[in-house]
Short mmCIF file of C-alpha atoms (C1' of nucleotides) in Angstrom, two decimals:
data_model
loop_
_atom_site.label_atom_id
_atom_site.label_comp_id
_atom_site.label_asym_id
_atom_site.label_seq_id
_atom_site.Cartn_x
_atom_site.Cartn_y
_atom_site.Cartn_z
CA MET A 1 114.46 82.09 121.45
CA ALA A 2 111.44 84.32 121.50
CA SER A 3 111.10 87.44 123.59
CA GLU A 4 114.74 88.25 122.97
CA GLY A 5 113.76 91.58 121.55
CA PHE A 6 111.26 93.36 119.40
CA PHE A 7 112.97 92.19 116.20
CA GLU A 8 112.94 88.53 117.16
CA LYS A 9 109.18 88.60 117.53
CA VAL A 10 108.73 90.20 114.15
CA TYR A 11 111.12 87.79 112.47
CA GLU A 12 109.35 84.76 113.87
CA VAL A 13 106.14 85.83 112.18
CA VAL A 14 107.70 87.03 108.94
CA VAL A 15 109.60 83.78 108.56
CA GLN A 16 106.31 81.93 108.89
CA ILE A 17 104.83 83.74 105.92
CA PRO A 18 104.08 81.05 103.32
CA TYR A 19 105.45 81.18 99.81
CA GLY A 20 103.64 83.45 97.40
CA ARG A 21 101.87 85.16 100.28
CA VAL A 22 102.09 88.69 101.66
CA THR A 23 101.28 90.51 104.88
CA SER A 24 101.35 94.02 106.25
CA TYR A 25 103.34 95.63 109.03
CA GLY A 26 100.17 96.46 110.90
CA ALA A 27 99.04 92.83 110.78
CA ILE A 28 102.27 91.74 112.41
CA ALA A 29 102.16 94.55 114.93
CA ASN A 30 98.59 93.62 115.69
CA TYR A 31 99.75 90.07 116.32
CA PHE A 32 101.93 91.34 119.16
CA GLY A 33 99.27 93.65 120.43
CA ALA A 34 101.26 96.63 119.24
CA SER A 35 98.54 97.65 116.81
CA GLY A 36 99.45 101.33 117.12
CA SER A 37 103.16 100.73 116.74
CA ALA A 38 103.27 99.38 113.23
CA ARG A 39 106.35 101.51 112.66
CA MET A 40 108.37 99.33 115.00
CA VAL A 41 107.73 96.34 112.76
CA GLY A 42 109.28 98.12 109.82
CA TRP A 43 112.03 99.36 112.08
CA ALA A 44 112.81 95.79 113.09
CA MET A 45 113.02 94.94 109.41
CA ASN A 46 115.78 97.45 109.13
CA ALA A 47 117.87 95.09 111.21
CA CYS A 48 116.67 92.03 109.31
CA GLY A 49 120.04 91.72 107.58
CA LYS A 50 121.62 91.67 111.01
CA HIS A 51 119.45 88.81 112.10
CA GLY A 52 119.96 86.83 108.92
CA GLN A 53 117.71 85.84 106.06
CA VAL A 54 114.26 87.31 106.56
CA PRO A 55 111.65 87.46 103.76
CA ALA A 56 111.11 91.16 104.27
CA HIS A 57 109.98 91.41 100.66
CA ARG A 58 106.80 89.63 101.73
CA VAL A 59 106.00 92.41 104.15
CA VAL A 60 104.38 95.53 102.76
CA ASN A 61 102.20 98.31 104.06
CA ARG A 62 98.44 97.94 104.41
CA LYS A 63 97.89 99.17 100.86
CA GLY A 64 100.08 96.44 99.41
CA LEU A 65 102.58 99.03 98.29
CA LEU A 66 106.28 98.13 98.32
CA THR A 67 107.18 101.03 100.54
CA GLY A 68 110.36 99.35 101.74
CA LYS A 69 111.71 98.41 98.35
CA HIS A 70 113.99 101.38 98.59
CA HIS A 71 115.79 99.79 101.51
CA PHE A 72 116.81 96.67 99.62
CA ASP A 73 120.13 96.31 97.88
CA GLY A 74 118.80 97.30 94.50
CA THR A 75 115.89 99.43 93.48
CA ASN A 76 113.68 96.69 92.07
CA LEU A 77 115.05 93.74 94.05
CA MET A 78 111.97 93.51 96.26
CA GLN A 79 109.62 93.46 93.28
CA GLN A 80 111.67 90.78 91.57
CA LEU A 81 111.53 88.57 94.65
CA LEU A 82 107.75 88.92 94.83
CA GLU A 83 107.31 88.26 91.13
CA SER A 84 109.59 85.29 91.57
CA GLU A 85 106.96 83.87 93.92
CA GLY A 86 104.18 84.38 91.41
CA ILE A 87 103.03 87.69 92.85
CA VAL A 88 102.14 90.37 90.36
CA VAL A 89 103.57 93.76 91.18
CA ILE A 90 102.87 96.86 89.14
CA ASP A 91 104.31 100.25 89.99
CA ASN A 92 105.36 99.02 93.44
CA GLN A 93 101.76 97.96 94.03
CA ILE A 94 100.85 94.31 94.66
CA GLN A 95 97.93 93.18 92.51
CA ASP A 96 95.22 91.10 94.21
CA PHE A 97 96.73 92.14 97.50
CA ASP A 98 93.51 91.21 99.30
CA LYS A 99 93.86 87.66 97.98
CA LEU A 100 97.54 87.30 98.75
CA PHE A 101 97.16 88.91 102.16
CA TRP A 102 98.23 86.57 104.96
CA ASP A 103 97.05 87.62 108.39
CA PRO A 104 99.08 85.98 111.24
CA ARG A 105 96.33 86.94 113.66
CA LYS A 106 94.00 84.73 111.65
CA GLU A 107 96.21 82.10 110.03
CA LEU A 108 98.21 81.41 113.15
CA SER A 109 95.00 80.97 115.11
CA PHE A 110 95.82 83.39 117.85
"C1'" DA B 1 119.57 113.22 129.40
"C1'" DT B 2 117.04 115.22 124.95
"C1'" DT B 3 115.84 115.36 119.97
"C1'" DC B 4 114.75 113.44 115.56
"C1'" DT B 5 113.85 110.20 112.47
"C1'" DG B 6 111.37 106.21 110.61
"C1'" DA B 7 110.16 99.92 105.57
"C1'" DC B 8 102.94 102.42 109.34
"C1'" DG B 9 98.03 102.83 110.70
"C1'" DT B 10 93.87 105.09 111.63
"C1'" DG B 11 90.53 108.76 111.58
"C1'" DG B 12 88.43 112.82 109.66
"C1'" DG B 13 87.35 115.83 105.61
"C1'" DC C 1 89.74 106.98 96.12
"C1'" DC C 2 93.02 111.16 97.92
"C1'" DC C 3 95.06 114.32 101.38
"C1'" DC C 4 96.19 115.94 106.21
"C1'" DA C 5 97.29 115.36 111.07
"C1'" DC C 6 98.23 112.54 115.10
"C1'" DG C 7 99.92 108.60 117.54
"C1'" DC C 8 103.33 105.07 118.39
"C1'" DC C 9 107.88 103.33 120.34
"C1'" DA C 10 112.67 101.91 119.54
"C1'" DG C 11 117.29 103.27 118.27
"C1'" DA C 12 120.90 106.54 116.74
"C1'" DA C 13 123.27 111.16 117.11
#
DNA sequence: ATTCTGACGTGGG
DNA sequence: CCCCACGCCAGAA
């Protein structure tokens, strides 16, 4: 299952993101040891639809900004999904991002 | 094969 | 906090 490709690795972590929680691309990249290649994480997300259902809306940049919301079906779909989980999003910016932040490197006990 | 882009991150000012 | 420049690697044209 794992190690099938770069996407698969990213998906495995993203899927493990608990409800109402958020993480950043860099955190995931860091989990693989690709700390400098955070872009690849987002790139893998681009193929998330290809892989299946992936909670990409729970993945944002390090500032907690919904940078990828533009890639979803609608324009505010990503924000609605986050708000649906109890997350407050204002102007594409997640409020209390530091509290909702979920670090795989820490939570998954690397 | 080369070139460019891209849902990012970090460092310096 | 903001802005600017560099790095990073995978995939598409």
